[in-house]
Short mmCIF file of C-alpha atoms in Angstrom, two decimals:
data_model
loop_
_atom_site.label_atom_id
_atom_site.label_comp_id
_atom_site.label_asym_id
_atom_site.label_seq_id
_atom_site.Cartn_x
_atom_site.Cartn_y
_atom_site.Cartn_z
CA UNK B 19 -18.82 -15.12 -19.78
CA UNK B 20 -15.49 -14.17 -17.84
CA UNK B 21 -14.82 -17.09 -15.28
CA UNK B 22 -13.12 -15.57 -13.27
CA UNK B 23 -11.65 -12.35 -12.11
CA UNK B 24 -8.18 -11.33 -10.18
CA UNK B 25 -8.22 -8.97 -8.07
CA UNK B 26 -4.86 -7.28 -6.72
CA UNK B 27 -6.25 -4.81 -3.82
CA UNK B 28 -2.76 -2.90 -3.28
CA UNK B 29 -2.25 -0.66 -0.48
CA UNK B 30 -0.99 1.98 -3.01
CA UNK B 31 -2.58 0.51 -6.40
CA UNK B 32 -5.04 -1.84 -7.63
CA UNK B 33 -5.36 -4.19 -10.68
CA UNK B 34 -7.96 -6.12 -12.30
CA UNK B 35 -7.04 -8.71 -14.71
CA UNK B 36 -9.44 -11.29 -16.27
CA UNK B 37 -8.42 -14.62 -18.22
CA UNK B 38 -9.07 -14.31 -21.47
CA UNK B 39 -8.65 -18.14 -22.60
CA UNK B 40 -5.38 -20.72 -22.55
CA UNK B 41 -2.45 -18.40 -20.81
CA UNK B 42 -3.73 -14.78 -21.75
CA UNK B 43 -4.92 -12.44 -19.14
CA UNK B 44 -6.13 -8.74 -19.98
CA UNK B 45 -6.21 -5.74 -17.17
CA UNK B 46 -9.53 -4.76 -17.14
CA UNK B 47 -9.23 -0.41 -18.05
CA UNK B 48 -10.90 2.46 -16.29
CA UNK B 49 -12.44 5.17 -17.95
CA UNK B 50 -12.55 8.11 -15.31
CA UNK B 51 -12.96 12.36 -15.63
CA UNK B 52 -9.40 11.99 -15.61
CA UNK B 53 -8.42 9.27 -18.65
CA UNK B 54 -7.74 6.03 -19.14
CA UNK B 55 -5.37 3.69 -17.11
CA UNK B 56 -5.50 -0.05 -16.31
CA UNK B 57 -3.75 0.61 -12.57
CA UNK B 58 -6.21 2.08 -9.82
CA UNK B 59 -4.51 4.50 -7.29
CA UNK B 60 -6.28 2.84 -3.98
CA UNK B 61 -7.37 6.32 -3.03
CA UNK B 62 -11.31 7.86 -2.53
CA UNK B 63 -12.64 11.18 -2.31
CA UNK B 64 -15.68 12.05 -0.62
CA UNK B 65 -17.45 16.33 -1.62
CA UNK B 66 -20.50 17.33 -1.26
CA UNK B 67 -22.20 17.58 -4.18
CA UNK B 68 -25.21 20.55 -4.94
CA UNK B 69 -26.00 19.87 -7.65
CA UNK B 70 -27.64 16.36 -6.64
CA UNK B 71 -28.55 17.66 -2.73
CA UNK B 72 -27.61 18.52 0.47
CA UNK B 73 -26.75 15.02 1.33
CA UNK B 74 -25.36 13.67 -1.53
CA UNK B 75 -21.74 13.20 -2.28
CA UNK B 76 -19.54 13.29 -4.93
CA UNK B 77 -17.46 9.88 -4.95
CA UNK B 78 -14.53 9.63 -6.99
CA UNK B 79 -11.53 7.09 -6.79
CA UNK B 80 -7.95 6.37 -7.79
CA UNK B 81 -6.58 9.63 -10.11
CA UNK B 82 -9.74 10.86 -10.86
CA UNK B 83 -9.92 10.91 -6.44
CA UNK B 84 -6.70 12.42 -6.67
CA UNK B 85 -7.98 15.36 -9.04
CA UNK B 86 -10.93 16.24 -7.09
CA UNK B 87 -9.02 16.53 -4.01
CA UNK B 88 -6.05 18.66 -5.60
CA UNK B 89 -8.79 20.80 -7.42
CA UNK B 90 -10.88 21.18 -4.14
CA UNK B 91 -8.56 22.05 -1.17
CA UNK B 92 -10.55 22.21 1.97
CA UNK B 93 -13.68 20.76 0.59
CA UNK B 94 -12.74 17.21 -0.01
CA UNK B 95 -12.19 14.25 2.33
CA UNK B 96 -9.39 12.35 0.60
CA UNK B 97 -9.08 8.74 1.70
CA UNK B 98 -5.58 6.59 0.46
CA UNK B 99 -4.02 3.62 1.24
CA UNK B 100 -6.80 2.00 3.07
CA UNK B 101 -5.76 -1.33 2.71
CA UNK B 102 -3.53 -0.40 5.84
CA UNK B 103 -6.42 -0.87 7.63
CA UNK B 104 -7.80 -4.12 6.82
CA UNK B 105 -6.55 -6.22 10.00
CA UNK B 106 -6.41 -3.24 12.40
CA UNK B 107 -8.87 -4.25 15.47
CA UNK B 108 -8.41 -0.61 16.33
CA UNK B 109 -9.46 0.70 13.03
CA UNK B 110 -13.56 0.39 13.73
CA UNK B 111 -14.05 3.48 10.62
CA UNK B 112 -13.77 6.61 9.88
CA UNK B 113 -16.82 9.77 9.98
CA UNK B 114 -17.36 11.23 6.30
CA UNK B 115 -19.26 14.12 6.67
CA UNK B 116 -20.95 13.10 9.94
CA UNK B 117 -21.64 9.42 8.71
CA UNK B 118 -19.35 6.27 10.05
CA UNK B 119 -17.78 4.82 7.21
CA UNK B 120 -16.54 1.09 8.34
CA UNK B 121 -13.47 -0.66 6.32
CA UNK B 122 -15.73 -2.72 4.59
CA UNK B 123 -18.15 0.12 3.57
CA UNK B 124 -14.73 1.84 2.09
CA UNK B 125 -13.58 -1.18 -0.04
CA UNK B 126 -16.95 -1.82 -1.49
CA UNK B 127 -17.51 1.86 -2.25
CA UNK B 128 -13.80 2.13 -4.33
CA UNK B 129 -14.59 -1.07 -6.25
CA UNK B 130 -18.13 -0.18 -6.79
CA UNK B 131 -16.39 2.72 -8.33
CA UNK B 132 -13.70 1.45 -10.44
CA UNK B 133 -16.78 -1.07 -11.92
CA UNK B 134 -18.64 1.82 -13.03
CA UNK B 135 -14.94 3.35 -14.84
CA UNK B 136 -14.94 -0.15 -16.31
CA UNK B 137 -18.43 0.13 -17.70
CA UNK B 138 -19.02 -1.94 -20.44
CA UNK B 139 -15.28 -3.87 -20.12
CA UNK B 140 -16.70 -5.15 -16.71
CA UNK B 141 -18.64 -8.17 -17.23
CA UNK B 142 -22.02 -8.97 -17.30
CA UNK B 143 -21.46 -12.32 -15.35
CA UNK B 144 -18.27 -13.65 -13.29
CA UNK B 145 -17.60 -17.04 -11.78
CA UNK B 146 -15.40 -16.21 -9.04
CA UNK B 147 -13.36 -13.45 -8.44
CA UNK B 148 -9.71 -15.08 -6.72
CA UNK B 149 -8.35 -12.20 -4.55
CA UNK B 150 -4.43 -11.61 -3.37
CA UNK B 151 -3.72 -11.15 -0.17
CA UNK B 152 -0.36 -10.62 1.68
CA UNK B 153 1.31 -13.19 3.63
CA UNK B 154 1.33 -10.84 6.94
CA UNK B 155 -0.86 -8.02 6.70
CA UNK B 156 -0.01 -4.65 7.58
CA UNK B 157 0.12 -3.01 11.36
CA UNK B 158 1.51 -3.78 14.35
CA UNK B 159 -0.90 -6.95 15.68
CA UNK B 160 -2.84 -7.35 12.46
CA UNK B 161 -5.50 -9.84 12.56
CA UNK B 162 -5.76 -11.66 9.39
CA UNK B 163 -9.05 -13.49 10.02
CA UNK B 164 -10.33 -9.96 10.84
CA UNK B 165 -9.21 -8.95 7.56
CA UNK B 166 -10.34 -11.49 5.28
CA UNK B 167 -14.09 -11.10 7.09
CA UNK B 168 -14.15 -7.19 5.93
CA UNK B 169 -13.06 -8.43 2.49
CA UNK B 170 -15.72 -10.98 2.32
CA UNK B 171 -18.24 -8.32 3.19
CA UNK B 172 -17.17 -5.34 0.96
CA UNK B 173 -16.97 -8.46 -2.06
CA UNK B 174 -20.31 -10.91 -1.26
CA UNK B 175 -22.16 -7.42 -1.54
CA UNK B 176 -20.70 -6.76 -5.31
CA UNK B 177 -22.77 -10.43 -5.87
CA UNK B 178 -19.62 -12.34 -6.73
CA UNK B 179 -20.90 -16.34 -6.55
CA UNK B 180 -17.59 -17.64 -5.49
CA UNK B 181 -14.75 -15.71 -3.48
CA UNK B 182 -11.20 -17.15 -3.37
CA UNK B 183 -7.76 -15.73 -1.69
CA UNK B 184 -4.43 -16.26 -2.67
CA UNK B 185 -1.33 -15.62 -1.18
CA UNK B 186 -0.18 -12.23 -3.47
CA UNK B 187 3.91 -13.78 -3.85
CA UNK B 188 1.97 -16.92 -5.27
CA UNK B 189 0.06 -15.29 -7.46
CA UNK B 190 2.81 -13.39 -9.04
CA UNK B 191 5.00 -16.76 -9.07
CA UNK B 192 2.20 -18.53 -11.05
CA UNK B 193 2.25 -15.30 -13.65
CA UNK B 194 5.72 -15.36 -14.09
CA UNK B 195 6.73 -19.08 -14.11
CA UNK B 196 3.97 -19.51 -17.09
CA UNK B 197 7.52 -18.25 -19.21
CA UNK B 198 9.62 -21.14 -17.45
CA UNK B 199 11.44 -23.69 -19.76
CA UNK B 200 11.87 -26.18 -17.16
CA UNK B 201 11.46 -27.59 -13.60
CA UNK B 202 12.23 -24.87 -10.86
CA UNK B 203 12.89 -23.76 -7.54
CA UNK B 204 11.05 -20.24 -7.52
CA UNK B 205 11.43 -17.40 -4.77
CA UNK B 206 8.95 -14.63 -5.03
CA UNK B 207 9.77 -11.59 -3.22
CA UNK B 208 6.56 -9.07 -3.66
CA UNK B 209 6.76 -5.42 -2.47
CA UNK B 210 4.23 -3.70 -1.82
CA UNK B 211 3.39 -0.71 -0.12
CA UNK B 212 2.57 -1.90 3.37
CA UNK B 213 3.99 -5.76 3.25
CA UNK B 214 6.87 -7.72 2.05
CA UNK B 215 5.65 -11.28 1.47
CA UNK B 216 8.01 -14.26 -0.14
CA UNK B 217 6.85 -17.55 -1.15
CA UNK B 218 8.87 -20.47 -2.18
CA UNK B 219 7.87 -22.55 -5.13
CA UNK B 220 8.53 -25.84 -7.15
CA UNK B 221 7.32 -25.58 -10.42
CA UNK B 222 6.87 -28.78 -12.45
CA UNK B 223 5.37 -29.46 -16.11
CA UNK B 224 3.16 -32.52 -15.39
CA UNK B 225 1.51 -34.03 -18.63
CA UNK B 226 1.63 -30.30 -20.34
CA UNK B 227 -0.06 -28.46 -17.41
CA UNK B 228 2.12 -26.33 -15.40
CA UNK B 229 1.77 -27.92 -11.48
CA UNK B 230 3.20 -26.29 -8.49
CA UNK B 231 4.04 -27.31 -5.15
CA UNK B 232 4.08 -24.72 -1.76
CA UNK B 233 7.48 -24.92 -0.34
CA UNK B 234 6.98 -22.47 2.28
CA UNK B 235 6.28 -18.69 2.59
CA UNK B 236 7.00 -15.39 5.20
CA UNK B 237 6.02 -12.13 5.41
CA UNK B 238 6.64 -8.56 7.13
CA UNK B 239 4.28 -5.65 7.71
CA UNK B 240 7.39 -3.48 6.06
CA UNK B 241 7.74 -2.00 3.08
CA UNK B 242 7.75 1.13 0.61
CA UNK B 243 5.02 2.95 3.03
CA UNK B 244 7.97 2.53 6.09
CA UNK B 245 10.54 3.75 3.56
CA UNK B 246 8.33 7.04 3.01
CA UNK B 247 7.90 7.26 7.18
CA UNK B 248 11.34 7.01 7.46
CA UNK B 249 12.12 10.35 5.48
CA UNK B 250 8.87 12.28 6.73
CA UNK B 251 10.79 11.29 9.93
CA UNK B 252 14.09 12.68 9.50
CA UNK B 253 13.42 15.58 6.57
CA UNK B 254 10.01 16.80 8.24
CA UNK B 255 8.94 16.07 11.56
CA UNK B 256 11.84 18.03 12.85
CA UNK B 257 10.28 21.45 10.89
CA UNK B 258 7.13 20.81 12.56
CA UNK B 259 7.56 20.27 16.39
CA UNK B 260 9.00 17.14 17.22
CA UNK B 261 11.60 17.31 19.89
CA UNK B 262 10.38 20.35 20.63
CA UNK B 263 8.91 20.94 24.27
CA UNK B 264 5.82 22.53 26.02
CA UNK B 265 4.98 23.56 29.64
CA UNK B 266 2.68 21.93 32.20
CA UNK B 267 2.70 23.65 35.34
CA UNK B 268 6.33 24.11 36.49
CA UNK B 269 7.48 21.73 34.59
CA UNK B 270 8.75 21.33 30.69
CA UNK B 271 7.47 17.93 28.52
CA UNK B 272 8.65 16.69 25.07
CA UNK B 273 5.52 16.42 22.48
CA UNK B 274 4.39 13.06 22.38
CA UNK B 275 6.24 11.34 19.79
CA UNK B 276 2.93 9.97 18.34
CA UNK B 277 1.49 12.90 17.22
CA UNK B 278 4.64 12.32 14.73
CA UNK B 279 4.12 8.77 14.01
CA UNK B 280 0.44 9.77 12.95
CA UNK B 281 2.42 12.61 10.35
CA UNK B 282 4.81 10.22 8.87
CA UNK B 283 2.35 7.55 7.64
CA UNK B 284 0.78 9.98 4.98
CA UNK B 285 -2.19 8.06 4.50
CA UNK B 286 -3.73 8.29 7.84
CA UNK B 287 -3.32 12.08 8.00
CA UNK B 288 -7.20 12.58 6.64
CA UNK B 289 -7.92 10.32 9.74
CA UNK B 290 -6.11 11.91 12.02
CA UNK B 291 -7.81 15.31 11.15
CA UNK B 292 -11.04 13.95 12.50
CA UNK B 293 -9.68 12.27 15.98
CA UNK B 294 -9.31 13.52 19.73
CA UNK B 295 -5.52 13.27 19.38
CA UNK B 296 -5.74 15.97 16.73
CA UNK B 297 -7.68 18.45 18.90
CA UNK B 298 -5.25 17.54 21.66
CA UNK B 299 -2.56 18.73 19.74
CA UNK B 300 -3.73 21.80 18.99
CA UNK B 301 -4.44 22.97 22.59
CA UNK B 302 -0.75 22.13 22.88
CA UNK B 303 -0.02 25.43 20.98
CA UNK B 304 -0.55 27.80 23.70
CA UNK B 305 1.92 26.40 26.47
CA UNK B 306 4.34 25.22 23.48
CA UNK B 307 7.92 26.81 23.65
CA UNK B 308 8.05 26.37 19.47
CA UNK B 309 4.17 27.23 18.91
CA UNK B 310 5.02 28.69 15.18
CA UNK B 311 6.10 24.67 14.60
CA UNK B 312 3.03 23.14 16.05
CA UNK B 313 0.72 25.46 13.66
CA UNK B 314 2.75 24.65 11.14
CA UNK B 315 1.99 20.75 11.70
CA UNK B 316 -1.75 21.88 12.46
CA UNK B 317 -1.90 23.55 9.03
CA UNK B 318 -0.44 20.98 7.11
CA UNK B 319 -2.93 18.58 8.38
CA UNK B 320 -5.62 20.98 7.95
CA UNK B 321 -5.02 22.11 4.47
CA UNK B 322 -4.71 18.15 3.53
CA UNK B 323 -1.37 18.40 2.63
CA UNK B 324 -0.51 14.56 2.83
CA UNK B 325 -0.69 13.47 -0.82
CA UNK B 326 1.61 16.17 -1.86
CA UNK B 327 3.61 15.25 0.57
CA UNK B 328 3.74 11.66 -0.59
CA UNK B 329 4.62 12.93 -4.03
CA UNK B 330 7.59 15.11 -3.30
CA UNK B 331 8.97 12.47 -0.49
CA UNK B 332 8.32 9.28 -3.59
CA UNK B 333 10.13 11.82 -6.00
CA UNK B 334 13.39 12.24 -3.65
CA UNK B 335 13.21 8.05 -3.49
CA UNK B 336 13.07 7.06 -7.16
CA UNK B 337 15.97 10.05 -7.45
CA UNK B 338 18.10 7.97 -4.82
CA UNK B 339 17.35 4.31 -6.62
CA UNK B 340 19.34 6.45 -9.45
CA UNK B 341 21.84 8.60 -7.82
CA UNK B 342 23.74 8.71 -5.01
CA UNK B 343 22.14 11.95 -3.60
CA UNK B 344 19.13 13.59 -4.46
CA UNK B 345 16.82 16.98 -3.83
CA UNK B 346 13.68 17.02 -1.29
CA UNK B 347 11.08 19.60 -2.27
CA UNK B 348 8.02 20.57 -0.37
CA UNK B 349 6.75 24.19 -0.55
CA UNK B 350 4.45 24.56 2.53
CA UNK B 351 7.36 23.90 4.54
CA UNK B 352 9.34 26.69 2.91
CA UNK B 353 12.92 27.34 2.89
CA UNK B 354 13.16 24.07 5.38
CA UNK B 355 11.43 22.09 2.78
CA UNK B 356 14.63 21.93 0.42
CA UNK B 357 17.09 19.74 1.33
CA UNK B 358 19.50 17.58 -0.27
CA UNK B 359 19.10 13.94 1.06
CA UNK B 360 22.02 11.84 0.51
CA UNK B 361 21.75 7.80 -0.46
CA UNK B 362 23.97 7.03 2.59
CA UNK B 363 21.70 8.54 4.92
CA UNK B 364 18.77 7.37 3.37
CA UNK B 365 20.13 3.43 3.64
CA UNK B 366 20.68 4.51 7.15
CA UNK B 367 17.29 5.36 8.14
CA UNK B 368 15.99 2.15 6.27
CA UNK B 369 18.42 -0.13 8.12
CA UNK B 370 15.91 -1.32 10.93
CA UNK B 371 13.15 -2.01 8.37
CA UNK B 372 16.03 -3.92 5.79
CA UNK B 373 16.59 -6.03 8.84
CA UNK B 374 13.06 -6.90 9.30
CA UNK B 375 13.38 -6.85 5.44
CA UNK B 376 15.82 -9.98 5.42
CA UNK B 377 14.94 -11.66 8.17
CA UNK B 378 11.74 -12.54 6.99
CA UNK B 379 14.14 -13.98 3.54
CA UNK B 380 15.87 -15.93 6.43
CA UNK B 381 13.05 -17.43 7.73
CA UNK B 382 10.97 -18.62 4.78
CA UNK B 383 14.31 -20.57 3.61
CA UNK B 384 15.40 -21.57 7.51
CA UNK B 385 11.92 -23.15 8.15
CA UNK B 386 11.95 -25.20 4.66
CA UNK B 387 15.55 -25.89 4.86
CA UNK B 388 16.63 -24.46 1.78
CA UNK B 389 20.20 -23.29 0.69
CA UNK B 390 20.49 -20.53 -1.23
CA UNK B 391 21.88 -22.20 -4.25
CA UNK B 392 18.59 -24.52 -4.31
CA UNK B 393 17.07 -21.63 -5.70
CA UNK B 394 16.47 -21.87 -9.66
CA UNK B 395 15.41 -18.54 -9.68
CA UNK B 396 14.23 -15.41 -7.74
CA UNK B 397 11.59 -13.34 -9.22
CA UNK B 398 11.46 -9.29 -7.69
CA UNK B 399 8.08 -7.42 -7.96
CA UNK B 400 7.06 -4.26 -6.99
CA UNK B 401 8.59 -1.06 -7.14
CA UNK B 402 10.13 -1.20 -3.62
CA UNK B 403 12.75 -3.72 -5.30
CA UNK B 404 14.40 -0.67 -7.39
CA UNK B 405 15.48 0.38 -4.11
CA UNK B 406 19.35 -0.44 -4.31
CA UNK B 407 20.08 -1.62 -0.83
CA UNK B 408 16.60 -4.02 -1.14
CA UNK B 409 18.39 -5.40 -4.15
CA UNK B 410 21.82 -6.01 -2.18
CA UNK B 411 20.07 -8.43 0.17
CA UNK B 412 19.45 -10.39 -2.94
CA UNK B 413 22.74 -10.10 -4.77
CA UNK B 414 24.74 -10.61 -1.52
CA UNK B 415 22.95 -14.27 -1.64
CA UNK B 416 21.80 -15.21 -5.35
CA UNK B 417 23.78 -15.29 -8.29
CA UNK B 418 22.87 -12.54 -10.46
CA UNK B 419 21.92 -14.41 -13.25
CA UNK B 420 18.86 -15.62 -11.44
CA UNK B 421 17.25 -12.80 -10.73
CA UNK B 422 14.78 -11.22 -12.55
CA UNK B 423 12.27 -8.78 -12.23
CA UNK B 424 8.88 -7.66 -13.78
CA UNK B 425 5.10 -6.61 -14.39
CA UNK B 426 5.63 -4.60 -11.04
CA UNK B 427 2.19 -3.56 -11.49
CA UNK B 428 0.51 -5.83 -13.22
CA UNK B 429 2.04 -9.50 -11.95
CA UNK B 430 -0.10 -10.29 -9.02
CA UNK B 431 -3.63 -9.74 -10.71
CA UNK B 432 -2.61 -11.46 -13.63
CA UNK B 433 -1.67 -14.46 -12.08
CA UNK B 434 -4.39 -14.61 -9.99
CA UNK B 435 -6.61 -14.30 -12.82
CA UNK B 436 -5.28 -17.03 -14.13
CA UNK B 437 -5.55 -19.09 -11.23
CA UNK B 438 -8.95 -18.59 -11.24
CA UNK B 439 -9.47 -20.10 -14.76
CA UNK B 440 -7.94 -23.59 -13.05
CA UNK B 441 -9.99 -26.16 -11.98
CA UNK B 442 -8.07 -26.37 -9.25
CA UNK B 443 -8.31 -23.13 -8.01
CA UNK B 444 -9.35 -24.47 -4.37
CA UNK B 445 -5.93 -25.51 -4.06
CA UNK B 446 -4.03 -22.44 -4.45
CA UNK B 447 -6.29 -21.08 -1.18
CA UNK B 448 -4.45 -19.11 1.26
#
């Protein structure tokens, strides 16, 4: 019997690990149409499906979600990123072929999913299952205890006796300081892909267990997913409208800059297709001074064209963690869709989120009244830290020796697996 499970429900990916006995964890694998993998894209597609009836649908998630979309253009509602979502007051669901899909109803429909991909690997009976959650969710005034009630939902109704939470930079700090030698100071910076969450640390051998005690932690709704905005921003939305003006009457008005907003956050673009703002956008066309750039935008929503965008806009960003200037390429733009996007700019487009970025560093080590060379060592997950000028907040302050980085994919749920073998596990609540 597994005693527990961890569960890291990322906004882009998702892990579950499982304690195996002493310090060893194991990712639990998925078996899908499309392979094997032990990471989860957090992404769900809905089709009809005939062959079962008229109201049945075809449910995949993660890549084999990814495949049905990209193999059915048009057909498919394509969900990603959800956890966006989770403490959004404003976010009351979403219609799926004419039935209202709440968050809760969309987290316990991808896990029910990835357990079936796990088949026999999932296990028969579990303990507890000790969740990660960020330090400051997502959004602009996200509600945590709103949150954590749709988690306890989509979970209690996968029968899990005991539910846990655990601050996501914690859990990745217990994972990686189960390597330490000695006594240390421990700043976890975790990036995901809607949050940027630190926790401070003071890990202590006591008697051959490994103790910690909470320093302190912070947190930003800002990370990779703003990075991606940011370029959607400057290397798309220009292509497709914005700026751009219409008539009313005698007069001439700028399209609302939301429409925009909605465009560069690529994983609300299925959403958007189905909203009032959407069909106000179209009947914009006809008085627009630029119409063949509004049905341009209208297209690219309608044709679902979001995840490719993702993937040619995450391409140009790895490109720039390596070079100093790289090429964007999106065909259903056309010739406007290739454009070389130089590191500078980039940096300078990201400057108001690095801010936000380091200010939230400043204030988990202002509020505990710690100096920078308290800190034993600084531990970087998730891919966002590749980014060169998120690494320069951290070499500007920290001696290079101690930093370190790691398990980008992997760290959290591990680490909260483990916590979940302790039999202290209560104290590690968030």
């Amino acid at each position: 019997m597994a005693r527990a499970l961890g569960l890291d429900f990322g906004t882009t990916n998702t892990v579950l690990a499982r304690a195996t006995g002493g310090s060893d964890t194991q990712s639990m694998a998925f078996t899908s149409s499309v392979g094997t993998t032990d990471t989860m894209r957090t992404a769900l597609s809905f089709m009809k499906d005939p062959l079962v009836g008229a109201q049945a649908l075809k449910v995949e998630a993660g890549q084999a979600a990814i495949r049905q979309f990209i193999d059915n253009p048009g057909d498919c509602r394509f969900l990603q990123s959800i956890k966006t979502f989770a403490a959004s007051a404003l976010f009351q669901g979403t219609l799926i072929y004419a039935r209202r899909h709440s968050f809760d109803d969309l987290m316990e429909i991808f896990l029910q999913r990835l357990k079936a991909y796990a088949g026999a690997e999932w296990p028969a009976e579990v303990s507890r299952i000790v969740t990660g959650r960020p330090v400051q969710f997502a959004g602009a005034s996200p509600d945590p205890a709103l949150a954590l009630e749709r988690y306890n939902a989509a979970l209690t109704r996968l029968g899990f006796p005991e539910i846990h939470y655990v601050y996501e930079p914690v859990a990745a700090a217990y994972y990686f300081a189960q390597t330490l030698k000695s006594d240390a100071n421990v700043l976890v910076a975790d990036f995901g892909g809607g949050t940027t969450d630190y926790s401070l640390i003071r890990f202590e051998r006591q008697a051959g267990r490994l103790a910690a005690i909470p320093i302190g932690h912070s947190g930003v709704g800002i990370a990779g997913d703003h990075f991606d905005a940011r370029m959607v921003n400057h290397l798309v939305a220009p292509e497709i409208g914005k700026g751009t003006y219409f008539k009313s009457f005698d007069k001439l008005l700028e399209v609302p800059g939301g429409y925009y907003a909605n465009f560069a956050r690529w994983n609300q673009l299925s959403i958007f297709k189905t909203t009032r703002e959407f069909t106000d956008l179209k009947s914009l066309v006809r008085s627009a001074i630029e119409p063949e750039k509004l049905e341009l935008f209208i297209d690219l929503v309608e044709h679902d064209e979001g995840y490719p965008l993702y993937q040619s806009i995450s391409a140009t960003k790895m490109a720039l963690s390596a070079s100093d200037e790289a090429e964007f390429n999106f065909a259903p733009l056309g010739s406007a869709g290739r454009k070389t996007v130089k590191r500078a700019d980039f940096e300078q487009w990201i400057a108001p989120d690095l801010a936000r970025i380091e200010g939230a560093l400043d204030e988990v080590l202002e509020k505990t009244s710690t100096a920078a060379g308290a800190i034993d060592k600084v531990f970087l997950t998730g891919g966002t830290s590749f980014v060169p000028a998120v690494r320069r907040i951290f070499t500007n302050r920290f001696d290079a020796g101690k930093i370190e980085s790691g398990g980008e994919l992997l760290s959290i749920a591990h680490g909260l697996a483990l916590i979940g073998e302790s039999d202290d596990v209560a104290t590690w609540a968030a």
